[in-house]
Amino acid sequence: MKALLVASLALGLLGPAGPVAARPAVVRGRSVAKPVAKPAASAPAGARSQHDGAHARVAIGRPGPGDLRPAHDVVGRREEPLSPEEDTARQIERVLRGPLRYGVTGLFVADARTGEALFSVNADDPLNPASNVKMISTATALELLGPDFRYPTRVLGATPDGGAVHGDVYLLGSYDPTLTVGDLDQLAASIATRGITRIDGDVVVGPDPTRDGVYRAVIPIDIRAGEPGGPALAAAPPGMALVAVTNAVRTARAPGRPHLGYQVQPTTDASGRPRLAVTLTGTIGKGGATRLGVVTRERTATAAYTLRAALIAHGVDVGGELKTAELPAFVAASTAGPGLPVELARHESARLADIIARVNKWSINWLADRVIMTAAALVKREPPSMELALSAMYEWLARHPGIAKADLVVDTGSGLSYHTRITTHELVSIVRAAAGFAPGGDLAQSHAWLDSLSIGGTDGTLSSRFRAGDVRGRLRGKTGTLSTAIALSGVLDIDPQRPLAFSLVTNGDTPLSPRYVRRAHEQLVGLLCHYLAVTRKPGTAADEPPPATAPVTTPVPADADRADLEDLEDPDLDAEIAPTP
C-alpha cells in the first residue's frame, strides 16, 4: 500500500512569526468524501502563527494507516534516495517557507477517482476561498433545474383580431437574470411579425420586483452636441414614458471626449405610475454624439416600458402604458372581456449550462448570486432570496460531499464575502462530487459543471495562466480573489489514468499581492505535475500529446469589464474581474 503523504503547512499573520514548533495536521482516514467537523471560524492569531509557511512541517504516512510523523524526521536523516512523495513534500515545504512564508495557506490533493489523500497542507483549517464558493452554488443550480433549463419570458394577450389585440398584454418573466433590452426588442419584433399593428390596452406586469423585469436595468439616453457653448440635445427612446429628462449638458466649443453624469429620482405621475426624473449634467464635445446608460432599480417598470418602446419602434401602436396586476387577475379579466389569453411571443434564455459556464469561467459575482437565488425560487415556488439560495446550497452539501451545515460558513452564492470559511479538504470533496468523481452524481450535470470551469492557458480567468506545454488544457479550475484571499481549486488531468482533485487557498490578515501569491500557487501546481510525471505507470499514455485547445480569443463578457452595479455595497470587497486578453 502506497504510503500516505501529508504536508501540514499554512500561513498566519503577515509579519515575522516567533520560533514556535509547528504540529503536523492529523489526517483522519484516506477518503475525502466526508471531512471531519471543525470550528467554522478562523483560529486565534497565536494559533495561526504556528501554521505559517515559515514554520511549515511535512508529515509522511508510515506503513500503518493514520500513523504520521514529521517529514524532517524521515527526510532530513536519510541518505538513500527519497521516494517521489517524500521529494515532492520537501519541494512543497520549500515553497511554503519561501514565497508563501507569511499568511495562511491550505492545500489538499486527492486522487479524483478514489478520494485517496496525497498531499495535505493545513487541510482542516477553515479559510476564505473567495469565488470558489461559486463551485457550490453552480452545482446546486444544475441539480435544481438541470443543464438544459432555459428561463422563459412571454407576452400574453387576447387572440389577435384583424391585426389588433383588444385589451391588455402581460409581460410574464421567470426571474431570468440574463434578460436584456435586446431580448425585449426581439419579443416586440416577433409580435410585429405576426401582423399585429395595435395593442389597445396596457403592458401589464406582476408586482414582484424582479420576476418580469430586467435585472441589470439600464435605460439608454441619446445625447448629441448642439451649438458650441449652448445646450446639448438629449432624449430617451420614443415610447419610454418612464423617463422624464432634465438636460443640463452643455456643448463644448471644441471636439473632445464627453464628460457626463446623471442623477435619478424615482417618482410617480398623477395616475400613480412610476416615473424616473433623470437630470443630466456635464459636457459633450463639439459635433459629438453618445449614448448614456442610466442605471435604475426599477427593473419591472423598465422592462415594461422598454417593451412598449420597442413595440412602437416596430410599428405596433400601444394605446396604454403600464399596469400592475397578478397573473390570475389578468387571466380573469381577459376571460371576461376579449377572451382567454394566448402566447403572442416568447423568448428563452441560453441553456443553464451555458449561463453557469459564464459564471465560473469569468467569475461574474452578480450573476452567480442571481442564478442560485432564482433556481431555488423556481423550485420552491417562492420569491428569490439569498436565504432560500443558501438553504439549497447547504442541502446540496449535505446530500453530495456529505458536509454538514455546522462545518463551514457560506453566506453568498458568489463568494463575494469576507465571512466565508471552508477548508481545502471540503473544497476537494466539493470538486469530486460536482465533477462526478464521487458516486451518486448525475452524468449530464457533472459534465456541465466540469465544462464550466476555466481551462488553464485557454479561457476564462485562467486564460493567461498555466500556458506551459505539460499543463495547458489539462487543468480545469475555479479561481478566487479578494484582497486577503487567493484561491484555486479544480481538477489536474496530467495523467489520464490518475486525475487529481486539488484545492489551494492562501489567506492573509492584510492585503495580499495577487501576482506574487498566484505565482507561488503555480509553482505548487508544477510540483504536482512533476509528481504525476514521475509516478505515471508504464504504458499509460506517457507520450500522449496535450488535448487540443482553441486559441486564447474568448472575449471578456461586458459584466467582467466593469464594476458590478449592485454587489459592491461594502467598499472593502473586491470583485474578481477577468483580465482583458
Coordinates of C-alpha atoms in Angstrom, one line a residue:
M1 CA 0.0 0.0 0.0
K2 CA 1.5 3.3 -1.0
A3 CA 2.4 5.5 1.9
L4 CA 0.1 8.4 2.5
L5 CA 1.9 11.7 2.3
V6 CA 0.6 14.7 4.2
A7 CA 2.2 18.1 4.1
S8 CA 0.9 20.0 7.0
L9 CA 1.6 23.7 6.5
A10 CA 0.0 27.1 6.3
L11 CA 0.4 30.8 6.9
G12 CA -0.7 33.0 9.7
L13 CA 0.0 36.7 10.4
L14 CA 1.5 38.9 7.8
G15 CA 4.7 39.5 9.8
P16 CA 7.6 37.7 11.4
A17 CA 6.5 34.7 13.4
G18 CA 8.2 33.5 16.6
P19 CA 10.1 30.2 16.8
V20 CA 7.1 28.1 17.7
A21 CA 7.2 24.4 17.0
A22 CA 4.6 23.6 14.4
R23 CA 2.5 20.4 14.8
P24 CA 1.6 18.3 11.7
A25 CA -2.1 18.2 10.9
V26 CA -3.8 14.9 11.7
V27 CA -5.4 13.1 8.7
R28 CA -8.4 11.1 9.7
G29 CA -8.7 8.4 7.1
R30 CA -7.9 8.4 3.4
S31 CA -11.3 9.4 1.9
V32 CA -12.2 13.0 1.2
A33 CA -15.9 12.4 0.9
K34 CA -16.8 13.4 4.4
P35 CA -14.4 15.9 6.0
V36 CA -14.0 15.9 9.8
A37 CA -16.0 18.6 11.6
K38 CA -14.1 21.6 12.8
P39 CA -14.8 25.1 14.1
A40 CA -16.3 27.4 11.5
A41 CA -14.3 30.5 12.4
S42 CA -10.6 31.2 12.0
A43 CA -8.2 30.2 14.7
P44 CA -6.8 32.9 17.0
A45 CA -3.7 34.7 15.7
G46 CA -1.4 32.9 18.1
A47 CA -2.5 29.5 16.9
R48 CA -2.4 30.6 13.3
S49 CA 1.2 31.7 13.6
Q50 CA 2.2 28.2 14.4
H51 CA 0.9 27.2 10.9
D52 CA 2.6 29.9 8.9
G53 CA 4.8 29.0 5.9
A54 CA 7.9 29.9 7.8
H55 CA 7.3 27.0 10.2
A56 CA 5.9 24.6 7.6
R57 CA 6.1 20.9 8.6
V58 CA 5.5 17.9 6.4
A59 CA 4.0 14.7 7.8
I60 CA 4.6 11.5 6.0
G61 CA 2.4 8.4 6.5
R62 CA 4.1 5.3 7.9
P63 CA 3.0 1.8 6.6
G64 CA 0.2 1.8 9.1
P65 CA -2.8 4.0 8.1
G66 CA -3.2 7.2 10.1
D67 CA 0.3 6.8 11.8
L68 CA 2.1 10.0 10.9
R69 CA 5.5 11.5 11.8
P70 CA 7.1 14.8 10.8
A71 CA 8.8 14.6 7.4
H72 CA 12.1 16.1 8.7
D73 CA 12.5 13.1 11.0
V74 CA 12.4 10.9 7.8
V75 CA 13.8 13.1 5.0
G76 CA 16.4 15.1 7.0
R77 CA 18.2 12.0 8.3
R78 CA 18.2 9.7 5.2
E79 CA 21.0 9.3 2.8
E80 CA 19.2 7.0 0.3
P81 CA 17.1 8.5 -2.5
L82 CA 13.8 9.9 -1.5
S83 CA 10.5 8.5 -2.8
P84 CA 8.5 10.7 -5.2
E85 CA 6.1 11.5 -2.4
E86 CA 8.9 12.5 0.0
D87 CA 10.7 14.5 -2.6
T88 CA 7.5 16.4 -3.5
A89 CA 6.8 17.0 0.2
R90 CA 10.3 18.6 0.5
Q91 CA 9.7 20.8 -2.5
I92 CA 6.3 21.9 -1.2
E93 CA 7.9 22.8 2.1
R94 CA 10.4 25.0 0.3
V95 CA 7.7 26.9 -1.5
L96 CA 5.7 27.3 1.7
R97 CA 8.8 28.6 3.6
G98 CA 9.8 30.9 0.8
P99 CA 7.2 32.7 -1.3
L100 CA 4.3 31.7 1.0
R101 CA 6.0 32.1 4.4
Y102 CA 3.5 34.8 5.5
G103 CA -0.2 34.4 5.8
V104 CA -2.1 31.1 5.9
T105 CA -2.0 28.5 3.1
G106 CA -4.2 25.4 2.9
L107 CA -3.6 22.7 0.3
F108 CA -5.3 19.4 -0.2
V109 CA -4.8 17.0 -3.1
A110 CA -6.5 13.7 -3.7
D111 CA -6.9 11.1 -6.4
A112 CA -10.1 12.4 -8.0
R113 CA -11.5 8.9 -8.7
T114 CA -10.8 7.1 -5.4
G115 CA -10.6 10.0 -3.0
E116 CA -7.2 8.8 -1.7
A117 CA -5.4 11.7 0.0
L118 CA -2.0 12.5 -1.4
F119 CA -0.9 15.9 0.0
S120 CA -2.3 18.0 2.8
V121 CA -1.3 21.4 4.0
N122 CA -3.5 22.7 6.8
A123 CA -6.4 20.9 5.1
D124 CA -8.7 21.2 8.1
D125 CA -8.1 24.9 8.7
P126 CA -11.2 27.0 7.8
L127 CA -10.2 29.6 5.3
N128 CA -11.9 32.0 3.0
P129 CA -11.8 30.7 -0.6
A130 CA -13.5 33.7 -2.2
S131 CA -15.1 32.9 -5.5
N132 CA -14.5 29.1 -5.0
V133 CA -18.0 29.4 -3.4
K134 CA -19.3 29.5 -6.9
M135 CA -18.5 25.8 -7.3
I136 CA -21.2 25.1 -4.7
S137 CA -23.8 27.5 -6.0
T138 CA -23.5 26.4 -9.6
A139 CA -23.5 22.7 -8.8
T140 CA -26.7 23.3 -6.7
A141 CA -28.4 25.2 -9.5
L142 CA -27.6 22.5 -12.0
E143 CA -29.2 19.9 -9.8
L144 CA -32.3 22.0 -9.1
L145 CA -33.1 22.9 -12.7
G146 CA -30.9 20.7 -15.0
P147 CA -28.3 21.8 -17.5
D148 CA -30.9 22.2 -20.3
F149 CA -33.2 24.5 -18.4
R150 CA -33.9 27.9 -20.1
Y151 CA -35.6 30.9 -18.4
P152 CA -38.7 31.8 -20.5
T153 CA -40.1 35.3 -20.9
R154 CA -43.5 35.5 -22.7
V155 CA -46.0 38.1 -23.8
L156 CA -49.6 37.0 -23.3
G157 CA -52.8 38.6 -24.7
A158 CA -56.1 38.0 -26.5
T159 CA -56.0 36.3 -29.9
P160 CA -55.3 39.0 -32.5
D161 CA -58.3 40.2 -34.4
G162 CA -57.5 41.8 -37.7
G163 CA -54.1 42.9 -36.6
A164 CA -55.3 44.3 -33.3
V165 CA -55.0 42.8 -29.7
H166 CA -58.1 44.0 -27.8
G167 CA -57.3 44.6 -24.2
D168 CA -54.0 44.4 -22.2
V169 CA -50.9 42.3 -22.8
Y170 CA -49.0 40.6 -20.0
L171 CA -45.2 40.5 -19.8
L172 CA -44.6 37.3 -17.9
G173 CA -41.0 36.5 -16.9
S174 CA -39.3 33.8 -14.9
Y175 CA -36.7 35.8 -12.9
D176 CA -34.3 35.5 -15.9
P177 CA -31.1 37.2 -14.7
T178 CA -29.8 37.4 -18.3
L179 CA -32.8 39.1 -19.8
T180 CA -31.7 42.2 -21.8
V181 CA -33.1 45.2 -23.6
G182 CA -32.2 43.4 -26.8
D183 CA -34.3 40.4 -25.8
L184 CA -37.3 42.6 -25.2
D185 CA -36.8 44.1 -28.7
Q186 CA -36.9 40.5 -30.1
L187 CA -40.2 40.0 -28.4
A188 CA -41.6 43.1 -29.9
A189 CA -40.2 42.1 -33.3
S190 CA -41.9 38.7 -33.0
I191 CA -45.3 40.4 -32.2
A192 CA -44.9 42.7 -35.2
T193 CA -44.0 39.7 -37.5
R194 CA -47.4 38.1 -36.6
G195 CA -49.1 41.0 -38.3
I196 CA -50.1 42.8 -35.1
T197 CA -50.2 46.5 -35.6
R198 CA -52.1 47.6 -32.5
I199 CA -52.5 46.8 -28.8
D200 CA -55.5 48.6 -27.3
G201 CA -54.5 48.3 -23.7
D202 CA -51.6 48.5 -21.3
V203 CA -48.5 46.4 -20.8
V204 CA -49.2 44.5 -17.6
V205 CA -46.5 43.2 -15.2
G206 CA -46.7 41.5 -11.8
P207 CA -46.0 43.2 -8.5
D208 CA -42.8 41.1 -7.9
P209 CA -39.8 43.5 -8.4
T210 CA -37.7 41.0 -10.5
R211 CA -39.8 38.2 -12.0
D212 CA -40.9 40.2 -15.1
G213 CA -38.1 42.7 -15.1
V214 CA -34.6 43.3 -16.5
Y215 CA -32.3 42.6 -13.5
R216 CA -29.5 44.8 -14.8
A217 CA -31.9 47.6 -15.8
V218 CA -30.2 50.3 -18.0
I219 CA -32.2 52.9 -19.9
P220 CA -30.4 54.4 -22.9
I221 CA -30.4 58.2 -23.3
D222 CA -29.1 59.6 -26.6
I223 CA -27.1 62.8 -26.3
R224 CA -26.0 65.0 -29.2
A225 CA -24.0 68.2 -29.3
G226 CA -25.8 71.4 -30.0
E227 CA -24.4 74.7 -30.9
P228 CA -20.9 75.3 -29.4
G229 CA -21.3 76.9 -26.0
G230 CA -25.0 76.0 -25.9
P231 CA -27.1 73.2 -24.5
A232 CA -26.8 69.7 -25.9
L233 CA -29.8 67.6 -27.1
A234 CA -30.9 64.6 -25.1
A235 CA -33.8 62.2 -25.4
A236 CA -35.0 58.8 -24.2
P237 CA -36.3 56.3 -26.8
P238 CA -39.7 57.0 -28.2
G239 CA -42.4 55.5 -26.0
M240 CA -40.1 55.3 -23.0
A241 CA -42.6 57.3 -20.9
L242 CA -40.9 56.0 -17.7
V243 CA -38.2 58.7 -18.0
A244 CA -38.6 62.5 -17.7
V245 CA -35.3 64.1 -18.7
T246 CA -33.9 67.3 -17.4
N247 CA -31.0 68.2 -19.6
A248 CA -28.2 70.4 -18.2
V249 CA -25.5 69.1 -20.6
R250 CA -23.5 71.8 -22.4
T251 CA -21.8 71.6 -25.8
A252 CA -18.0 72.3 -25.6
R253 CA -16.5 74.8 -28.1
A254 CA -14.1 72.2 -29.4
P255 CA -14.3 68.4 -30.1
G256 CA -13.4 66.1 -27.3
R257 CA -14.5 63.2 -25.2
P258 CA -17.8 63.6 -23.4
H259 CA -17.8 64.1 -19.6
L260 CA -21.3 63.2 -18.4
G261 CA -23.1 62.5 -15.2
Y262 CA -26.6 61.9 -14.1
Q263 CA -28.9 61.7 -11.1
V264 CA -32.1 59.6 -10.8
Q265 CA -35.0 60.4 -8.6
P266 CA -37.9 57.9 -8.5
T267 CA -41.3 59.5 -8.5
T268 CA -44.9 58.8 -9.8
D269 CA -47.2 60.5 -12.2
A270 CA -50.8 61.7 -11.4
S271 CA -52.1 58.2 -12.0
G272 CA -49.6 56.6 -9.6
R273 CA -47.5 55.1 -12.4
P274 CA -43.7 55.0 -11.7
R275 CA -41.5 57.7 -13.2
L276 CA -37.8 58.4 -13.2
A277 CA -36.8 62.0 -13.1
V278 CA -33.3 62.0 -14.7
T279 CA -31.1 65.0 -14.5
L280 CA -28.2 65.0 -17.0
T281 CA -25.0 67.1 -16.3
G282 CA -21.6 67.6 -17.9
T283 CA -20.3 68.4 -21.3
I284 CA -20.1 66.9 -24.8
G285 CA -17.5 67.8 -27.4
K286 CA -18.5 69.9 -30.4
G287 CA -20.1 67.7 -33.1
G288 CA -20.2 64.7 -30.7
A289 CA -22.9 62.2 -30.1
T290 CA -23.0 59.4 -27.5
R291 CA -25.4 57.1 -25.6
L292 CA -25.5 57.2 -21.8
G293 CA -26.8 54.2 -19.9
V294 CA -28.9 55.3 -16.9
V295 CA -28.9 52.6 -14.3
T296 CA -32.1 52.1 -12.2
R297 CA -33.5 49.6 -9.8
E298 CA -37.0 50.0 -11.3
R299 CA -36.4 46.7 -13.1
T300 CA -40.0 45.7 -13.9
A301 CA -41.1 49.1 -15.0
T302 CA -38.0 49.4 -17.1
A303 CA -38.9 46.1 -18.8
A304 CA -42.5 47.1 -19.4
Y305 CA -41.7 50.5 -20.9
T306 CA -38.8 49.1 -22.9
L307 CA -41.2 46.6 -24.4
R308 CA -43.7 49.3 -25.1
A309 CA -41.0 51.5 -26.8
A310 CA -39.8 48.5 -28.8
L311 CA -43.3 47.8 -30.0
I312 CA -43.7 51.3 -31.2
A313 CA -40.4 51.2 -32.9
H314 CA -41.5 48.1 -34.8
G315 CA -44.8 49.7 -35.9
V316 CA -47.1 48.4 -33.2
D317 CA -49.3 51.2 -31.7
V318 CA -49.8 50.7 -27.9
G319 CA -52.8 52.5 -26.6
G320 CA -52.0 52.3 -22.9
E321 CA -48.9 52.4 -20.7
L322 CA -48.1 50.3 -17.6
K323 CA -50.4 48.4 -15.3
T324 CA -49.5 46.1 -12.4
A325 CA -51.6 43.0 -11.7
E326 CA -51.2 39.4 -10.6
L327 CA -51.4 36.9 -13.4
P328 CA -54.7 35.3 -12.2
A329 CA -56.4 38.7 -12.1
F330 CA -55.2 39.4 -15.7
V331 CA -56.4 36.0 -16.9
A332 CA -59.8 36.5 -15.2
A333 CA -60.2 40.0 -16.7
S334 CA -59.2 38.7 -20.1
T335 CA -61.6 35.8 -20.0
A336 CA -64.5 38.2 -19.0
G337 CA -63.5 40.6 -21.8
P338 CA -61.6 39.9 -25.1
G339 CA -61.1 36.2 -24.4
L340 CA -58.7 33.7 -22.8
P341 CA -55.1 35.0 -23.3
V342 CA -52.7 33.2 -25.7
E343 CA -48.9 33.4 -26.1
L344 CA -48.1 36.2 -28.5
A345 CA -44.3 36.0 -28.3
R346 CA -41.7 34.0 -26.4
H347 CA -38.0 34.5 -25.6
E348 CA -35.9 31.8 -24.0
S349 CA -32.5 32.3 -22.3
A350 CA -29.4 30.4 -23.1
R351 CA -29.2 26.9 -21.5
L352 CA -28.4 27.0 -17.8
A353 CA -25.2 25.1 -18.5
D354 CA -24.0 28.0 -20.7
I355 CA -25.0 30.6 -18.1
I356 CA -23.1 28.7 -15.5
A357 CA -20.1 28.5 -17.8
R358 CA -20.2 32.2 -17.9
V359 CA -20.4 32.4 -14.1
N360 CA -17.5 30.0 -13.4
K361 CA -15.1 30.8 -16.3
W362 CA -15.3 34.6 -15.8
S363 CA -16.3 34.6 -12.1
I364 CA -19.3 37.0 -12.5
N365 CA -20.4 37.7 -9.0
W366 CA -23.9 39.3 -9.5
L367 CA -24.8 36.5 -12.0
A368 CA -23.7 33.8 -9.6
D369 CA -25.9 35.1 -6.8
R370 CA -28.9 35.6 -9.1
V371 CA -28.6 32.1 -10.7
I372 CA -28.7 30.3 -7.4
M373 CA -31.4 32.6 -5.9
T374 CA -33.7 32.1 -9.0
A375 CA -33.1 28.4 -9.2
A376 CA -34.1 27.9 -5.6
A377 CA -37.1 30.2 -6.0
L378 CA -38.4 28.4 -9.1
V379 CA -38.2 25.0 -7.4
K380 CA -39.7 26.3 -4.1
R381 CA -42.2 28.5 -5.9
E382 CA -41.3 31.4 -3.7
P383 CA -39.7 34.8 -4.5
P384 CA -35.9 34.7 -4.8
S385 CA -33.9 35.4 -1.7
M386 CA -30.4 34.7 -0.5
E387 CA -31.8 32.9 2.4
L388 CA -33.6 30.4 0.1
A389 CA -30.4 30.1 -2.0
L390 CA -28.2 29.3 1.0
S391 CA -30.6 26.7 2.2
A392 CA -30.5 25.0 -1.2
M393 CA -26.6 25.1 -1.1
Y394 CA -26.4 23.7 2.3
E395 CA -28.8 20.9 1.3
W396 CA -26.6 20.1 -1.7
L397 CA -23.5 20.0 0.5
A398 CA -25.2 17.6 2.9
R399 CA -26.5 15.3 0.1
H400 CA -23.4 15.0 -2.0
P401 CA -20.0 15.7 -0.4
G402 CA -21.6 15.0 3.0
I403 CA -20.7 18.3 4.6
A404 CA -22.9 19.4 7.5
K405 CA -24.0 23.0 7.7
A406 CA -22.2 23.4 11.0
D407 CA -18.8 22.5 9.4
L408 CA -18.5 25.6 7.2
V409 CA -19.7 29.2 6.7
V410 CA -21.2 30.3 3.4
D411 CA -23.3 33.5 3.1
T412 CA -23.4 34.2 -0.6
G413 CA -23.6 32.3 -3.9
S414 CA -20.7 34.2 -5.3
G415 CA -18.1 34.2 -2.6
L416 CA -18.0 38.0 -2.5
S417 CA -17.7 38.0 1.3
Y418 CA -15.1 38.1 4.0
H419 CA -17.1 35.8 6.3
T420 CA -16.9 32.6 4.2
R421 CA -15.0 29.7 5.9
I422 CA -14.3 26.4 4.1
T423 CA -11.4 24.1 4.4
T424 CA -9.4 22.8 1.4
H425 CA -10.4 19.3 2.5
E426 CA -14.0 20.3 2.0
L427 CA -13.3 22.1 -1.3
V428 CA -11.8 18.9 -2.7
S429 CA -14.8 16.9 -1.7
I430 CA -17.0 19.5 -3.4
V431 CA -14.9 19.3 -6.6
R432 CA -15.2 15.5 -6.6
A433 CA -18.9 15.5 -6.0
A434 CA -19.7 18.2 -8.6
A435 CA -17.4 16.8 -11.3
G436 CA -18.9 13.3 -11.0
F437 CA -16.0 11.5 -9.5
A438 CA -17.8 10.6 -6.3
P439 CA -20.6 8.1 -6.5
G440 CA -24.3 9.1 -6.8
G441 CA -24.0 12.1 -9.3
D442 CA -25.9 12.8 -12.5
L443 CA -23.7 12.4 -15.5
A444 CA -25.2 15.4 -17.5
Q445 CA -25.0 17.7 -14.5
S446 CA -21.4 16.7 -13.8
H447 CA -20.3 17.2 -17.4
A448 CA -21.9 20.6 -17.5
W449 CA -20.3 21.6 -14.2
L450 CA -16.8 20.4 -15.2
D451 CA -17.1 22.1 -18.6
S452 CA -18.0 25.4 -16.8
L453 CA -14.5 25.7 -15.1
S454 CA -11.8 27.7 -16.7
I455 CA -9.2 25.8 -18.7
G456 CA -5.5 26.6 -17.9
G457 CA -3.9 28.6 -20.7
T458 CA -7.1 28.6 -22.7
D459 CA -10.1 30.5 -21.4
G460 CA -11.8 32.4 -18.6
T461 CA -9.8 33.7 -15.6
L462 CA -7.1 31.1 -16.3
S463 CA -6.6 32.2 -20.0
S464 CA -3.2 33.8 -19.2
R465 CA -2.0 31.2 -16.7
F466 CA -0.7 27.7 -17.0
R467 CA 0.3 28.0 -20.6
A468 CA 3.2 25.5 -20.3
G469 CA 3.0 22.6 -22.7
D470 CA 2.5 19.9 -20.0
V471 CA -0.4 21.6 -18.1
R472 CA -2.1 23.8 -20.7
G473 CA -5.5 22.4 -21.4
R474 CA -5.1 19.8 -18.6
L475 CA -6.1 21.9 -15.7
R476 CA -9.7 22.9 -15.1
G477 CA -10.1 25.2 -12.2
K478 CA -12.1 27.9 -10.3
T479 CA -10.1 30.9 -9.2
G480 CA -10.9 33.1 -6.2
T481 CA -9.7 36.6 -5.4
L482 CA -10.4 39.0 -2.5
S483 CA -7.9 41.5 -1.1
T484 CA -6.9 39.0 1.6
A485 CA -7.7 35.7 -0.1
I486 CA -6.3 34.0 -3.2
A487 CA -7.6 30.5 -4.2
L488 CA -7.6 27.9 -6.9
S489 CA -9.5 24.6 -6.9
G490 CA -10.2 22.1 -9.6
V491 CA -9.0 19.0 -11.5
L492 CA -5.5 18.3 -12.8
D493 CA -5.5 15.8 -15.6
I494 CA -1.8 15.4 -16.5
D495 CA -2.1 11.6 -16.1
P496 CA -5.4 10.5 -17.7
Q497 CA -5.3 7.3 -15.5
R498 CA -5.0 9.3 -12.4
P499 CA -6.7 12.8 -12.4
L500 CA -6.1 14.8 -9.2
A501 CA -8.7 16.9 -7.4
F502 CA -7.0 19.8 -5.6
S503 CA -7.7 22.9 -3.6
L504 CA -5.2 25.7 -2.8
V505 CA -6.1 28.7 -0.7
T506 CA -4.0 31.5 0.8
N507 CA -5.4 33.9 3.3
G508 CA -3.7 37.0 4.9
D509 CA -4.5 39.4 7.7
T510 CA -3.6 42.3 5.4
P511 CA -4.0 42.6 1.6
L512 CA -2.0 40.0 -0.5
S513 CA -0.2 40.6 -3.8
P514 CA -2.3 38.5 -6.2
R515 CA 0.5 38.2 -8.8
Y516 CA 3.0 37.1 -6.2
V517 CA 0.7 34.6 -4.5
R518 CA -0.6 33.2 -7.8
R519 CA 3.0 32.7 -9.0
A520 CA 3.7 30.6 -5.8
H521 CA 0.5 28.6 -6.4
E522 CA 1.6 27.9 -9.9
Q523 CA 4.9 26.6 -8.5
L524 CA 2.9 24.2 -6.3
V525 CA 0.8 23.0 -9.2
G526 CA 4.0 22.5 -11.1
L527 CA 5.3 20.2 -8.4
L528 CA 2.1 18.2 -8.6
C529 CA 2.6 17.9 -12.4
H530 CA 6.2 16.7 -11.8
Y531 CA 5.0 14.2 -9.2
L532 CA 2.4 12.8 -11.7
A533 CA 5.1 12.6 -14.4
V534 CA 7.5 10.5 -12.3
T535 CA 4.8 8.3 -10.8
R536 CA 2.9 7.5 -14.0
K537 CA 2.7 3.8 -14.6
P538 CA 4.4 2.4 -17.7
G539 CA 2.2 2.2 -20.8
T540 CA -0.4 4.7 -19.6
A541 CA -0.3 7.3 -22.3
A542 CA 3.1 8.8 -21.2
D543 CA 3.7 10.3 -24.5
E544 CA 0.1 11.3 -25.3
P545 CA 0.1 15.0 -26.5
P546 CA -1.9 17.5 -24.6
P547 CA -5.5 17.9 -25.7
A548 CA -6.1 20.4 -28.5
T549 CA -7.2 23.8 -27.2
A550 CA -8.6 26.7 -29.1
P551 CA -6.5 29.9 -29.3
V552 CA -7.0 32.3 -26.4
T553 CA -9.5 34.5 -28.0
T554 CA -12.5 34.1 -25.7
P555 CA -14.0 37.6 -25.3
V556 CA -14.4 39.0 -21.9
P557 CA -18.1 39.5 -21.1
A558 CA -19.2 43.1 -20.6
D559 CA -20.0 42.1 -17.0
A560 CA -16.4 41.4 -16.2
D561 CA -15.2 44.6 -17.9
R562 CA -16.9 47.0 -15.5
A563 CA -17.7 47.3 -11.8
D564 CA -20.8 45.4 -10.6
L565 CA -23.7 47.7 -10.2
E566 CA -25.4 46.0 -7.3
D567 CA -23.0 43.8 -5.4
L568 CA -20.4 46.2 -4.1
E569 CA -22.3 47.8 -1.3
D570 CA -19.3 47.0 1.0
P571 CA -16.5 49.1 -0.4
D572 CA -13.9 46.7 1.2
L573 CA -15.0 43.8 -1.1
D574 CA -13.1 43.3 -4.3
A575 CA -14.9 41.8 -7.3
E576 CA -12.9 39.2 -9.1
I577 CA -12.6 40.5 -12.7
A578 CA -11.2 38.6 -15.6
P579 CA -8.2 40.1 -17.3
T580 CA -8.8 41.6 -20.7
P581 CA -7.0 39.4 -23.3

